[in-house]
Every structure is written in C-alpha cells, then in structure tokens.
XYZ file of C-alpha atoms in Angstrom:
113
model
C 4.641 15.618 -2.277
C 5.441 12.554 -4.308
C 6.191 9.202 -2.754
C 8.588 7.059 -4.743
C 7.951 3.379 -5.338
C 10.686 1.210 -6.755
C 9.233 -2.229 -7.467
C 9.339 -1.712 -11.232
C 13.118 -1.311 -11.254
C 13.774 -3.834 -8.496
C 15.411 -1.148 -6.381
C 14.868 -0.903 -2.656
C 13.044 2.111 -1.297
C 16.161 3.886 -0.008
C 17.975 3.656 -3.331
C 15.925 6.769 -4.136
C 14.370 9.354 -1.832
C 11.119 8.216 -0.255
C 9.964 11.817 -0.385
C 10.757 14.121 -3.247
C 10.799 17.829 -2.733
C 12.436 17.460 0.681
C 15.355 19.827 1.154
C 18.633 17.960 1.176
C 17.336 14.860 -0.614
C 16.579 11.597 1.131
C 16.329 11.654 4.905
C 19.187 9.832 6.554
C 17.250 7.688 9.003
C 13.793 6.153 9.357
C 12.694 8.469 12.173
C 13.308 11.499 9.936
C 11.271 9.956 7.110
C 8.388 9.259 9.476
C 8.506 12.781 10.942
C 8.559 14.351 7.478
C 5.732 12.196 6.141
C 3.506 12.774 9.158
C 4.195 16.511 9.268
C 2.184 16.975 6.068
C -1.470 18.034 6.248
C -3.936 15.164 5.825
C -5.266 16.571 2.551
C -1.799 16.147 0.979
C -1.444 12.498 1.989
C -2.289 9.339 0.131
C -2.780 7.197 3.216
C -1.813 3.905 1.541
C 1.440 5.318 0.173
C 2.103 7.095 3.473
C 1.724 3.826 5.374
C 3.934 2.026 2.889
C 6.549 4.796 3.034
C 6.701 4.362 6.795
C 6.978 0.586 6.308
C 9.776 1.235 3.829
C 11.599 3.491 6.288
C 11.548 0.659 8.811
C 12.033 -2.214 6.352
C 13.908 -0.968 3.264
C 13.069 -4.093 1.224
C 9.425 -2.937 1.014
C 8.420 -2.380 -2.603
C 5.770 0.312 -2.516
C 4.497 -0.001 -6.098
C 4.303 -3.788 -5.898
C 2.111 -3.584 -2.783
C -0.035 -0.815 -4.310
C -0.515 -2.998 -7.400
C -1.620 -5.981 -5.306
C -4.106 -3.834 -3.408
C -5.424 -2.318 -6.653
C -5.993 -5.832 -8.050
C -7.721 -6.863 -4.808
C -10.055 -3.842 -4.979
C -10.838 -4.535 -8.637
C -11.673 -8.169 -7.862
C -13.845 -7.149 -4.882
C -15.789 -4.762 -7.132
C -16.330 -7.538 -9.680
C -17.573 -9.969 -7.021
C -19.824 -7.385 -5.352
C -21.322 -6.184 -8.625
C -22.385 -2.748 -9.834
C -24.067 -0.428 -7.351
C -23.531 -2.973 -4.562
C -24.718 -2.223 -1.063
C -22.209 -1.801 1.736
C -23.143 -5.292 2.938
C -22.443 -6.784 -0.491
C -19.114 -4.938 -0.744
C -18.112 -6.160 2.706
C -19.132 -9.692 1.719
C -16.918 -9.461 -1.376
C -13.927 -8.353 0.699
C -14.593 -11.136 3.208
C -14.754 -13.700 0.374
C -11.484 -12.461 -1.108
C -9.734 -12.641 2.243
C -11.170 -15.832 3.711
C -12.043 -18.075 0.756
C -9.417 -19.868 -1.294
C -9.381 -18.878 -4.946
C -7.232 -17.639 -7.815
C -7.308 -14.096 -6.354
C -5.203 -15.246 -3.378
C -3.359 -18.151 -4.986
C -5.634 -20.552 -3.044
C -4.097 -19.244 0.195
C -6.872 -17.637 2.254
C -6.070 -15.454 5.214
C -5.814 -17.559 8.349
C -7.513 -15.962 11.334
C-alpha cells in the first residue's frame, strides 16, 4: 500500500488517489477511504500516514507530505536537543521544550495548554 501526499505539487489529497493499488482507483467518499485504510493489517500501516490519510478524507485540503515534513523536522530537532544516547527522560524533556518553549523551531509560537 502506498499513501499519496500532494504538498509538493500543491494539489489537494483527492486530486490523486489516497490509496494506490485499490481496485477502481480513488474511493468516492471519505467513509470508503477510512474503511479501506483501516482494513489493512497493522504491519502494513505507517500510522502517521494512515492518520493523515484519514484527516485528508475528512478535510481534503490536508497536505500529507507537508505535515510529514514538519513532524520529521520536529523529531530531528528533538534528537539534537536531547543529545546522543539520551535517556527516555531526556527525550521527553526535549519534546516538552519543543512544544512549550518559544524558539525558532516553532516560530516563537509555543503550544498553549
């Protein structure tokens, strides 16, 4: 199964099939997309892309690859802050810092809780 992201071309998620390899091409409605995605065995799923595909089925303006890129950058920054071979506590502290402290990683806009 391959989930299609469209941020690079500026297309919305339903301009192309969300799932490739599905008989008949793109599902016609969000409920069908969700059923098809969730019918796959867990070992075939990339949970981030699955979640974003469901988001895209509900809100077609979702750009899967753009969100994946932001999360990848967040993870990379958390690893830098935590350091090599960091403990779970240090990794959690790095994620907390990235979410709750203002800085260039979040455009000085920390998460408001």
